Amino acid sequence: PDGNITRAEFAAMAGRFFTDEDEEIEGDAFPDIADHWANYEINLAYAKKIIEGYPDGTFKPDQEITRAEAVTIVNRVLERHPHKEHLLEHMIEWPDNMDKYAWYYEAIQEATNSHIFNRLYDEEQQPYEIWTELLPVRDWAALERMWSEANSSKNPGEVVSSADASTFR
């Protein structure tokens, strides 16, 4: 649980959102995935426009994925299409995401600001969002506490150890 995730592992997770379609994939999208265990999922995620490679044409499947890459993939799987010209002025901004010209700027903003939006399409029929309203920041710890209190058992029963094998037979 404390290990890092590779680009292949994350692409495989994203590709599995679409495996019910049994899409035929012809050839590899990247030269460095030919014999990789996640070959099909990487190619499927590429075909679905969920992932991209590097400028040199490779995918680097065993390289650790960055936060920016992971957020971009999640946004694409969820069909979220931020556009830096249509964000809202008072959104949360992060000290490590202040470069509005970085390739990942909009993706991080999309993933970290709850908002209402309108989806429009450009002249090439590519979707993009126009944010119309920011939603309040949620106190997730308070929500978790509230859920836990509402769903706790008055008598949770006897606590047993897995060392007592007879309990689990």
GROMACS .gro file of N, CA and C in nm:
model
  507
    1PRO      N    1   0.080  -0.121   0.000
    1PRO     CA    2   0.000   0.000   0.000
    1PRO      C    3   0.085   0.128   0.000
    2ASP      N    4   0.210   0.120   0.040
    2ASP     CA    5   0.294   0.240   0.044
    2ASP      C    6   0.379   0.255  -0.081
    3GLY      N    7   0.366   0.162  -0.175
    3GLY     CA    8   0.446   0.167  -0.297
    3GLY      C    9   0.392   0.269  -0.396
    4ASN      N   10   0.478   0.311  -0.485
    4ASN     CA   11   0.436   0.402  -0.592
    4ASN      C   12   0.371   0.321  -0.704
    5ILE      N   13   0.294   0.388  -0.786
    5ILE     CA   14   0.224   0.325  -0.897
    5ILE      C   15   0.296   0.363  -1.026
    6THR      N   16   0.310   0.266  -1.115
    6THR     CA   17   0.374   0.294  -1.243
    6THR      C   18   0.271   0.346  -1.343
    7ARG      N   19   0.323   0.400  -1.451
    7ARG     CA   20   0.235   0.447  -1.558
    7ARG      C   21   0.154   0.331  -1.616
    8ALA      N   22   0.216   0.213  -1.628
    8ALA     CA   23   0.145   0.096  -1.680
    8ALA      C   24   0.032   0.054  -1.586
    9GLU      N   25   0.059   0.051  -1.456
    9GLU     CA   26  -0.043   0.011  -1.360
    9GLU      C   27  -0.162   0.106  -1.365
   10PHE      N   28  -0.134   0.236  -1.371
   10PHE     CA   29  -0.242   0.333  -1.374
   10PHE      C   30  -0.318   0.327  -1.507
   11ALA      N   31  -0.246   0.311  -1.616
   11ALA     CA   32  -0.311   0.298  -1.747
   11ALA      C   33  -0.398   0.173  -1.750
   12ALA      N   34  -0.350   0.065  -1.687
   12ALA     CA   35  -0.428  -0.059  -1.683
   12ALA      C   36  -0.558  -0.038  -1.606
   13MET      N   37  -0.550   0.034  -1.493
   13MET     CA   38  -0.673   0.063  -1.418
   13MET      C   39  -0.769   0.145  -1.504
   14ALA      N   40  -0.718   0.246  -1.571
   14ALA     CA   41  -0.802   0.331  -1.656
   14ALA      C   42  -0.859   0.251  -1.772
   15GLY      N   43  -0.777   0.169  -1.835
   15GLY     CA   44  -0.822   0.088  -1.948
   15GLY      C   45  -0.931  -0.009  -1.910
   16ARG      N   46  -0.931  -0.055  -1.787
   16ARG     CA   47  -1.031  -0.153  -1.744
   16ARG      C   48  -1.170  -0.093  -1.730
   17PHE      N   49  -1.181   0.038  -1.731
   17PHE     CA   50  -1.313   0.101  -1.734
   17PHE      C   51  -1.383   0.073  -1.866
   18PHE      N   52  -1.304   0.033  -1.968
   18PHE     CA   53  -1.359   0.016  -2.102
   18PHE      C   54  -1.349  -0.128  -2.152
   19THR      N   55  -1.309  -0.224  -2.070
   19THR     CA   56  -1.285  -0.359  -2.119
   19THR      C   57  -1.411  -0.433  -2.159
   20ASP      N   58  -1.528  -0.384  -2.118
   20ASP     CA   59  -1.651  -0.451  -2.157
   20ASP      C   60  -1.679  -0.432  -2.306
   21GLU      N   61  -1.605  -0.346  -2.370
   21GLU     CA   62  -1.629  -0.320  -2.512
   21GLU      C   63  -1.552  -0.416  -2.602
   22ASP      N   64  -1.460  -0.495  -2.549
   22ASP     CA   65  -1.380  -0.589  -2.628
   22ASP      C   66  -1.333  -0.531  -2.760
   23GLU      N   67  -1.269  -0.419  -2.751
   23GLU     CA   68  -1.223  -0.349  -2.870
   23GLU      C   69  -1.101  -0.419  -2.930
   24GLU      N   70  -1.102  -0.431  -3.060
   24GLU     CA   71  -0.987  -0.487  -3.131
   24GLU      C   72  -0.879  -0.382  -3.141
   25ILE      N   73  -0.759  -0.415  -3.097
   25ILE     CA   74  -0.646  -0.323  -3.102
   25ILE      C   75  -0.547  -0.379  -3.202
   26GLU      N   76  -0.513  -0.300  -3.301
   26GLU     CA   77  -0.416  -0.344  -3.402
   26GLU      C   78  -0.285  -0.269  -3.381
   27GLY      N   79  -0.181  -0.342  -3.350
   27GLY     CA   80  -0.049  -0.281  -3.331
   27GLY      C   81  -0.039  -0.206  -3.200
   28ASP      N   82   0.083  -0.174  -3.164
   28ASP     CA   83   0.109  -0.103  -3.040
   28ASP      C   84   0.117   0.047  -3.064
   29ALA      N   85   0.060   0.122  -2.971
   29ALA     CA   86   0.064   0.267  -2.979
   29ALA      C   87   0.204   0.322  -2.948
   30PHE      N   88   0.282   0.243  -2.873
   30PHE     CA   89   0.414   0.287  -2.829
   30PHE      C   90   0.515   0.174  -2.850
   31PRO      N   91   0.639   0.208  -2.889
   31PRO     CA   92   0.738   0.103  -2.915
   31PRO      C   93   0.789   0.032  -2.790
   32ASP      N   94   0.770   0.089  -2.673
   32ASP     CA   95   0.826   0.030  -2.551
   32ASP      C   96   0.725  -0.052  -2.470
   33ILE      N   97   0.614  -0.093  -2.531
   33ILE     CA   98   0.515  -0.174  -2.458
   33ILE      C   99   0.490  -0.309  -2.523
   34ALA      N  100   0.569  -0.345  -2.623
   34ALA     CA  101   0.544  -0.466  -2.703
   34ALA      C  102   0.522  -0.592  -2.619
   35ASP      N  103   0.607  -0.620  -2.524
   35ASP     CA  104   0.594  -0.742  -2.443
   35ASP      C  105   0.553  -0.713  -2.300
   36HIS      N  106   0.495  -0.598  -2.278
   36HIS     CA  107   0.459  -0.558  -2.141
   36HIS      C  108   0.331  -0.626  -2.098
   37TRP      N  109   0.320  -0.660  -1.969
   37TRP     CA  110   0.201  -0.728  -1.918
   37TRP      C  111   0.073  -0.645  -1.937
   38ALA      N  112   0.085  -0.512  -1.941
   38ALA     CA  113  -0.032  -0.424  -1.954
   38ALA      C  114  -0.051  -0.377  -2.098
   39ASN      N  115   0.004  -0.449  -2.193
   39ASN     CA  116   0.001  -0.408  -2.333
   39ASN      C  117  -0.140  -0.376  -2.381
   40TYR      N  118  -0.233  -0.468  -2.363
   40TYR     CA  119  -0.369  -0.448  -2.412
   40TYR      C  120  -0.434  -0.324  -2.349
   41GLU      N  121  -0.424  -0.313  -2.215
   41GLU     CA  122  -0.488  -0.202  -2.145
   41GLU      C  123  -0.426  -0.068  -2.184
   42ILE      N  124  -0.293  -0.064  -2.202
   42ILE     CA  125  -0.227   0.060  -2.245
   42ILE      C  126  -0.276   0.098  -2.384
   43ASN      N  127  -0.281   0.003  -2.475
   43ASN     CA  128  -0.329   0.031  -2.610
   43ASN      C  129  -0.476   0.073  -2.609
   44LEU      N  130  -0.557   0.010  -2.527
   44LEU     CA  131  -0.698   0.046  -2.518
   44LEU      C  132  -0.714   0.187  -2.461
   45ALA      N  133  -0.640   0.218  -2.354
   45ALA     CA  134  -0.648   0.352  -2.295
   45ALA      C  135  -0.603   0.458  -2.396
   46TYR      N  136  -0.503   0.425  -2.477
   46TYR     CA  137  -0.459   0.518  -2.581
   46TYR      C  138  -0.568   0.535  -2.687
   47ALA      N  139  -0.628   0.424  -2.729
   47ALA     CA  140  -0.733   0.429  -2.832
   47ALA      C  141  -0.853   0.511  -2.783
   48LYS      N  142  -0.880   0.507  -2.653
   48LYS     CA  143  -0.991   0.582  -2.594
   48LYS      C  144  -0.952   0.726  -2.560
   49LYS      N  145  -0.829   0.765  -2.593
   49LYS     CA  146  -0.777   0.901  -2.567
   49LYS      C  147  -0.770   0.934  -2.419
   50ILE      N  148  -0.739   0.830  -2.340
   50ILE     CA  149  -0.726   0.847  -2.195
   50ILE      C  150  -0.580   0.876  -2.158
   51ILE      N  151  -0.487   0.821  -2.236
   51ILE     CA  152  -0.345   0.842  -2.210
   51ILE      C  153  -0.275   0.892  -2.334
   52GLU      N  154  -0.157   0.946  -2.311
   52GLU     CA  155  -0.069   0.989  -2.419
   52GLU      C  156   0.072   0.942  -2.384
   53GLY      N  157   0.159   0.946  -2.481
   53GLY     CA  158   0.298   0.913  -2.456
   53GLY      C  159   0.381   1.039  -2.441
   54TYR      N  160   0.510   1.019  -2.441
   54TYR     CA  161   0.604   1.130  -2.431
   54TYR      C  162   0.639   1.182  -2.570
   55PRO      N  163   0.696   1.301  -2.578
   55PRO     CA  164   0.730   1.357  -2.709
   55PRO      C  165   0.819   1.268  -2.796
   56ASP      N  166   0.898   1.179  -2.732
   56ASP     CA  167   0.984   1.090  -2.811
   56ASP      C  168   0.909   0.968  -2.863
   57GLY      N  169   0.777   0.961  -2.838
   57GLY     CA  170   0.695   0.851  -2.888
   57GLY      C  171   0.684   0.732  -2.795
   58THR      N  172   0.754   0.734  -2.682
   58THR     CA  173   0.749   0.622  -2.588
   58THR      C  174   0.640   0.644  -2.484
   59PHE      N  175   0.610   0.537  -2.410
   59PHE     CA  176   0.514   0.545  -2.301
   59PHE      C  177   0.582   0.536  -2.165
   60LYS      N  178   0.694   0.468  -2.157
   60LYS     CA  179   0.768   0.447  -2.031
   60LYS      C  180   0.678   0.380  -1.927
   61PRO      N  181   0.633   0.259  -1.957
   61PRO     CA  182   0.534   0.193  -1.872
   61PRO      C  183   0.578   0.165  -1.729
   62ASP      N  184   0.707   0.145  -1.706
   62ASP     CA  185   0.753   0.110  -1.572
   62ASP      C  186   0.802   0.230  -1.492
   63GLN      N  187   0.786   0.348  -1.548
   63GLN     CA  188   0.821   0.471  -1.476
   63GLN      C  189   0.709   0.506  -1.380
   64GLU      N  190   0.742   0.557  -1.262
   64GLU     CA  191   0.639   0.597  -1.167
   64GLU      C  192   0.556   0.711  -1.227
   65ILE      N  193   0.425   0.703  -1.204
   65ILE     CA  194   0.337   0.806  -1.256
   65ILE      C  195   0.343   0.929  -1.166
   66THR      N  196   0.332   1.046  -1.225
   66THR     CA  197   0.331   1.169  -1.147
   66THR      C  198   0.188   1.203  -1.109
   67ARG      N  199   0.174   1.291  -1.012
   67ARG     CA  200   0.042   1.337  -0.972
   67ARG      C  201  -0.030   1.400  -1.091
   68ALA      N  202   0.041   1.482  -1.167
   68ALA     CA  203  -0.020   1.550  -1.282
   68ALA      C  204  -0.069   1.450  -1.386
   69GLU      N  205   0.010   1.345  -1.412
   69GLU     CA  206  -0.031   1.244  -1.509
   69GLU      C  207  -0.152   1.167  -1.460
   70ALA      N  208  -0.153   1.131  -1.331
   70ALA     CA  209  -0.265   1.055  -1.274
   70ALA      C  210  -0.394   1.137  -1.277
   71VAL      N  211  -0.385   1.263  -1.239
   71VAL     CA  212  -0.502   1.350  -1.239
   71VAL      C  213  -0.556   1.368  -1.380
   72THR      N  214  -0.468   1.382  -1.476
   72THR     CA  215  -0.511   1.398  -1.616
   72THR      C  216  -0.587   1.275  -1.662
   73ILE      N  217  -0.537   1.157  -1.629
   73ILE     CA  218  -0.605   1.033  -1.667
   73ILE      C  219  -0.741   1.022  -1.600
   74VAL      N  220  -0.748   1.051  -1.471
   74VAL     CA  221  -0.876   1.044  -1.400
   74VAL      C  222  -0.976   1.141  -1.463
   75ASN      N  223  -0.933   1.262  -1.491
   75ASN     CA  224  -1.023   1.359  -1.555
   75ASN      C  225  -1.075   1.305  -1.688
   76ARG      N  226  -0.990   1.243  -1.766
   76ARG     CA  227  -1.032   1.192  -1.896
   76ARG      C  228  -1.129   1.075  -1.882
   77VAL      N  229  -1.102   0.985  -1.786
   77VAL     CA  230  -1.194   0.873  -1.763
   77VAL      C  231  -1.331   0.926  -1.722
   78LEU      N  232  -1.333   1.032  -1.643
   78LEU     CA  233  -1.459   1.091  -1.596
   78LEU      C  234  -1.519   1.190  -1.696
   79GLU      N  235  -1.456   1.199  -1.813
   79GLU     CA  236  -1.501   1.288  -1.919
   79GLU      C  237  -1.510   1.433  -1.873
   80ARG      N  238  -1.407   1.475  -1.800
   80ARG     CA  239  -1.395   1.614  -1.755
   80ARG      C  240  -1.294   1.681  -1.846
   81HIS      N  241  -1.329   1.800  -1.895
   81HIS     CA  242  -1.248   1.868  -1.995
   81HIS      C  243  -1.228   2.014  -1.957
   82PRO      N  244  -1.138   2.041  -1.862
   82PRO     CA  245  -1.115   2.179  -1.820
   82PRO      C  246  -1.051   2.262  -1.931
   83HIS      N  247  -1.074   2.391  -1.926
   83HIS     CA  248  -1.014   2.484  -2.021
   83HIS      C  249  -0.969   2.606  -1.941
   84LYS      N  250  -0.839   2.637  -1.947
   84LYS     CA  251  -0.785   2.741  -1.859
   84LYS      C  252  -0.849   2.877  -1.878
   85GLU      N  253  -0.910   2.903  -1.992
   85GLU     CA  254  -0.976   3.032  -2.013
   85GLU      C  255  -1.117   3.037  -1.954
   86HIS      N  256  -1.165   2.923  -1.904
   86HIS     CA  257  -1.303   2.919  -1.854
   86HIS      C  258  -1.311   2.867  -1.710
   87LEU      N  259  -1.207   2.892  -1.632
   87LEU     CA  260  -1.209   2.859  -1.490
   87LEU      C  261  -1.263   2.981  -1.416
   88LEU      N  262  -1.282   2.971  -1.286
   88LEU     CA  263  -1.335   3.084  -1.210
   88LEU      C  264  -1.228   3.149  -1.123
   89GLU      N  265  -1.245   3.277  -1.103
   89GLU     CA  266  -1.144   3.359  -1.036
   89GLU      C  267  -1.112   3.316  -0.893
   90HIS      N  268  -1.209   3.278  -0.815
   90HIS     CA  269  -1.185   3.250  -0.673
   90HIS      C  270  -1.167   3.101  -0.643
   91MET      N  271  -1.123   3.026  -0.741
   91MET     CA  272  -1.099   2.883  -0.719
   91MET      C  273  -0.977   2.863  -0.628
   92ILE      N  274  -0.968   2.743  -0.572
   92ILE     CA  275  -0.850   2.708  -0.492
   92ILE      C  276  -0.732   2.697  -0.587
   93GLU      N  277  -0.622   2.760  -0.551
   93GLU     CA  278  -0.499   2.746  -0.628
   93GLU      C  279  -0.391   2.693  -0.535
   94TRP      N  280  -0.302   2.613  -0.590
   94TRP     CA  281  -0.202   2.545  -0.511
   94TRP      C  282  -0.064   2.604  -0.540
   95PRO      N  283   0.018   2.617  -0.436
   95PRO     CA  284   0.152   2.678  -0.455
   95PRO      C  285   0.236   2.607  -0.560
   96ASP      N  286   0.217   2.476  -0.576
   96ASP     CA  287   0.297   2.403  -0.675
   96ASP      C  288   0.226   2.390  -0.810
   97ASN      N  289   0.119   2.468  -0.828
   97ASN     CA  290   0.046   2.466  -0.955
   97ASN      C  291   0.012   2.609  -0.999
   98MET      N  292   0.108   2.698  -0.988
   98MET     CA  293   0.084   2.838  -1.020
   98MET      C  294   0.119   2.874  -1.165
   99ASP      N  295   0.188   2.783  -1.235
   99ASP     CA  296   0.226   2.812  -1.373
   99ASP      C  297   0.108   2.781  -1.465
  100LYS      N  298   0.035   2.885  -1.503
  100LYS     CA  299  -0.085   2.868  -1.586
  100LYS      C  300  -0.055   2.815  -1.725
  101TYR      N  301   0.073   2.809  -1.762
  101TYR     CA  302   0.112   2.758  -1.894
  101TYR      C  303   0.165   2.615  -1.888
  102ALA      N  304   0.173   2.557  -1.768
  102ALA     CA  305   0.216   2.417  -1.755
  102ALA      C  306   0.110   2.327  -1.816
  103TRP      N  307   0.150   2.218  -1.879
  103TRP     CA  308   0.054   2.130  -1.947
  103TRP      C  309  -0.052   2.075  -1.853
  104TYR      N  310  -0.022   2.066  -1.725
  104TYR     CA  311  -0.111   2.003  -1.628
  104TYR      C  312  -0.195   2.102  -1.548
  105TYR      N  313  -0.176   2.232  -1.569
  105TYR     CA  314  -0.242   2.334  -1.485
  105TYR      C  315  -0.393   2.310  -1.475
  106GLU      N  316  -0.461   2.300  -1.588
  106GLU     CA  317  -0.607   2.285  -1.587
  106GLU      C  318  -0.650   2.153  -1.522
  107ALA      N  319  -0.573   2.047  -1.547
  107ALA     CA  320  -0.609   1.916  -1.491
  107ALA      C  321  -0.608   1.919  -1.339
  108ILE      N  322  -0.508   1.982  -1.280
  108ILE     CA  323  -0.501   1.991  -1.133
  108ILE      C  324  -0.616   2.077  -1.081
  109GLN      N  325  -0.643   2.188  -1.149
  109GLN     CA  326  -0.753   2.275  -1.106
  109GLN      C  327  -0.887   2.201  -1.115
  110GLU      N  328  -0.906   2.126  -1.221
  110GLU     CA  329  -1.029   2.048  -1.240
  110GLU      C  330  -1.049   1.949  -1.125
  111ALA      N  331  -0.943   1.881  -1.090
  111ALA     CA  332  -0.953   1.775  -0.990
  111ALA      C  333  -0.964   1.826  -0.847
  112THR      N  334  -0.931   1.951  -0.824
  112THR     CA  335  -0.925   2.001  -0.686
  112THR      C  336  -1.024   2.112  -0.656
  113ASN      N  337  -1.112   2.142  -0.749
  113ASN     CA  338  -1.215   2.244  -0.728
  113ASN      C  339  -1.350   2.186  -0.766
  114SER      N  340  -1.438   2.173  -0.669
  114SER     CA  341  -1.573   2.127  -0.701
  114SER      C  342  -1.648   2.242  -0.766
  115HIS      N  343  -1.716   2.212  -0.877
  115HIS     CA  344  -1.777   2.320  -0.953
  115HIS      C  345  -1.892   2.269  -1.039
  116ILE      N  346  -1.973   2.363  -1.081
  116ILE     CA  347  -2.078   2.337  -1.179
  116ILE      C  348  -2.026   2.394  -1.310
  117PHE      N  349  -2.060   2.328  -1.420
  117PHE     CA  350  -2.007   2.373  -1.549
  117PHE      C  351  -2.106   2.345  -1.661
  118ASN      N  352  -2.083   2.411  -1.771
  118ASN     CA  353  -2.153   2.382  -1.896
  118ASN      C  354  -2.051   2.320  -1.990
  119ARG      N  355  -2.090   2.214  -2.059
  119ARG     CA  356  -2.001   2.152  -2.158
  119ARG      C  357  -2.035   2.206  -2.296
  120LEU      N  358  -1.933   2.254  -2.362
  120LEU     CA  359  -1.948   2.302  -2.499
  120LEU      C  360  -1.849   2.227  -2.587
  121TYR      N  361  -1.858   2.249  -2.717
  121TYR     CA  362  -1.770   2.183  -2.812
  121TYR      C  363  -1.708   2.287  -2.904
  122ASP      N  364  -1.579   2.270  -2.930
  122ASP     CA  365  -1.510   2.363  -3.020
  122ASP      C  366  -1.538   2.325  -3.166
  123GLU      N  367  -1.473   2.396  -3.258
  123GLU     CA  368  -1.497   2.373  -3.402
  123GLU      C  369  -1.456   2.233  -3.448
  124GLU      N  370  -1.367   2.166  -3.372
  124GLU     CA  371  -1.329   2.027  -3.406
  124GLU      C  372  -1.411   1.925  -3.327
  125GLN      N  373  -1.518   1.971  -3.263
  125GLN     CA  374  -1.607   1.888  -3.182
  125GLN      C  375  -1.538   1.829  -3.059
  126GLN      N  376  -1.436   1.899  -3.010
  126GLN     CA  377  -1.369   1.860  -2.886
  126GLN      C  378  -1.440   1.928  -2.769
  127PRO      N  379  -1.477   1.851  -2.665
  127PRO     CA  380  -1.550   1.911  -2.554
  127PRO      C  381  -1.459   1.997  -2.464
  128TYR      N  382  -1.518   2.096  -2.402
  128TYR     CA  383  -1.450   2.174  -2.299
  128TYR      C  384  -1.555   2.228  -2.203
  129GLU      N  385  -1.510   2.261  -2.083
  129GLU     CA  386  -1.601   2.308  -1.980
  129GLU      C  387  -1.590   2.458  -1.962
  130ILE      N  388  -1.703   2.519  -1.936
  130ILE     CA  389  -1.708   2.657  -1.888
  130ILE      C  390  -1.763   2.649  -1.746
  131TRP      N  391  -1.677   2.679  -1.650
  131TRP     CA  392  -1.720   2.674  -1.511
  131TRP      C  393  -1.818   2.787  -1.484
  132THR      N  394  -1.928   2.756  -1.415
  132THR     CA  395  -2.029   2.857  -1.386
  132THR      C  396  -2.041   2.889  -1.238
  133GLU      N  397  -1.999   2.795  -1.153
  133GLU     CA  398  -2.010   2.818  -1.009
  133GLU      C  399  -1.916   2.725  -0.934
  134LEU      N  400  -1.848   2.780  -0.833
  134LEU     CA  401  -1.768   2.697  -0.744
  134LEU      C  402  -1.859   2.647  -0.632
  135LEU      N  403  -1.841   2.522  -0.593
  135LEU     CA  404  -1.918   2.465  -0.483
  135LEU      C  405  -1.836   2.477  -0.355
  136PRO      N  406  -1.902   2.480  -0.241
  136PRO     CA  407  -1.829   2.495  -0.115
  136PRO      C  408  -1.731   2.379  -0.094
  137VAL      N  409  -1.621   2.410  -0.028
  137VAL     CA  410  -1.522   2.307   0.007
  137VAL      C  411  -1.582   2.222   0.118
  138ARG      N  412  -1.577   2.092   0.100
  138ARG     CA  413  -1.637   2.001   0.199
  138ARG      C  414  -1.536   1.965   0.308
  139ASP      N  415  -1.587   1.947   0.427
  139ASP     CA  416  -1.506   1.901   0.539
  139ASP      C  417  -1.520   1.749   0.543
  140TRP      N  418  -1.430   1.680   0.473
  140TRP     CA  419  -1.440   1.535   0.458
  140TRP      C  420  -1.427   1.463   0.591
  141ALA      N  421  -1.345   1.515   0.681
  141ALA     CA  422  -1.330   1.450   0.813
  141ALA      C  423  -1.463   1.455   0.889
  142ALA      N  424  -1.533   1.568   0.882
  142ALA     CA  425  -1.662   1.580   0.950
  142ALA      C  426  -1.765   1.487   0.887
  143LEU      N  427  -1.766   1.478   0.753
  143LEU     CA  428  -1.859   1.388   0.685
  143LEU      C  429  -1.832   1.242   0.722
  144GLU      N  430  -1.704   1.205   0.730
  144GLU     CA  431  -1.669   1.069   0.767
  144GLU      C  432  -1.712   1.040   0.911
  145ARG      N  433  -1.690   1.135   1.000
  145ARG     CA  434  -1.730   1.119   1.140
  145ARG      C  435  -1.882   1.102   1.150
  146MET      N  436  -1.956   1.185   1.077
  146MET     CA  437  -2.101   1.178   1.078
  146MET      C  438  -2.149   1.041   1.027
  147TRP      N  439  -2.089   0.993   0.918
  147TRP     CA  440  -2.127   0.862   0.864
  147TRP      C  441  -2.095   0.751   0.964
  148SER      N  442  -1.977   0.759   1.023
  148SER     CA  443  -1.934   0.657   1.118
  148SER      C  444  -2.027   0.650   1.238
  149GLU      N  445  -2.065   0.766   1.289
  149GLU     CA  446  -2.155   0.770   1.405
  149GLU      C  447  -2.294   0.716   1.368
  150ALA      N  448  -2.340   0.745   1.248
  150ALA     CA  449  -2.472   0.700   1.205
  150ALA      C  450  -2.474   0.551   1.174
  151ASN      N  451  -2.360   0.493   1.143
  151ASN     CA  452  -2.355   0.353   1.102
  151ASN      C  453  -2.283   0.263   1.200
  152SER      N  454  -2.255   0.312   1.318
  152SER     CA  455  -2.186   0.226   1.415
  152SER      C  456  -2.287   0.136   1.484
  153SER      N  457  -2.239   0.023   1.526
  153SER     CA  458  -2.324  -0.075   1.592
  153SER      C  459  -2.323  -0.049   1.742
  154LYS      N  460  -2.440  -0.064   1.804
  154LYS     CA  461  -2.447  -0.047   1.949
  154LYS      C  462  -2.375  -0.160   2.021
  155ASN      N  463  -2.378  -0.282   1.964
  155ASN     CA  464  -2.309  -0.396   2.022
  155ASN      C  465  -2.233  -0.465   1.911
  156PRO      N  466  -2.107  -0.422   1.889
  156PRO     CA  467  -2.034  -0.477   1.775
  156PRO      C  468  -1.995  -0.623   1.791
  157GLY      N  469  -2.022  -0.682   1.905
  157GLY     CA  470  -1.989  -0.823   1.924
  157GLY      C  471  -1.851  -0.841   1.984
  158GLU      N  472  -1.814  -0.966   1.997
  158GLU     CA  473  -1.686  -1.000   2.059
  158GLU      C  474  -1.572  -0.982   1.958
  159VAL      N  475  -1.465  -0.922   2.003
  159VAL     CA  476  -1.348  -0.906   1.920
  159VAL      C  477  -1.264  -1.033   1.935
  160VAL      N  478  -1.232  -1.096   1.822
  160VAL     CA  479  -1.155  -1.220   1.826
  160VAL      C  480  -1.026  -1.202   1.748
  161SER      N  481  -0.933  -1.287   1.777
  161SER     CA  482  -0.803  -1.284   1.711
  161SER      C  483  -0.799  -1.390   1.601
  162SER      N  484  -0.728  -1.360   1.493
  162SER     CA  485  -0.713  -1.459   1.387
  162SER      C  486  -0.627  -1.575   1.434
  163ALA      N  487  -0.561  -1.560   1.548
  163ALA     CA  488  -0.481  -1.669   1.603
  163ALA      C  489  -0.572  -1.783   1.652
  164ASP      N  490  -0.695  -1.748   1.682
  164ASP     CA  491  -0.792  -1.848   1.724
  164ASP      C  492  -0.860  -1.905   1.600
  165ALA      N  493  -0.795  -2.001   1.537
  165ALA     CA  494  -0.839  -2.054   1.409
  165ALA      C  495  -0.980  -2.114   1.414
  166SER      N  496  -1.020  -2.165   1.530
  166SER     CA  497  -1.152  -2.228   1.538
  166SER      C  498  -1.263  -2.126   1.514
  167THR      N  499  -1.239  -2.001   1.543
  167THR     CA  500  -1.339  -1.898   1.523
  167THR      C  501  -1.370  -1.879   1.375
  168PHE      N  502  -1.270  -1.905   1.290
  168PHE     CA  503  -1.283  -1.876   1.148
  168PHE      C  504  -1.312  -1.999   1.062
  169ARG      N  505  -1.348  -2.112   1.124
  169ARG     CA  506  -1.377  -2.233   1.046
  169ARG      C  507  -1.521  -2.246   1.015
   0.00000   0.00000   0.00000
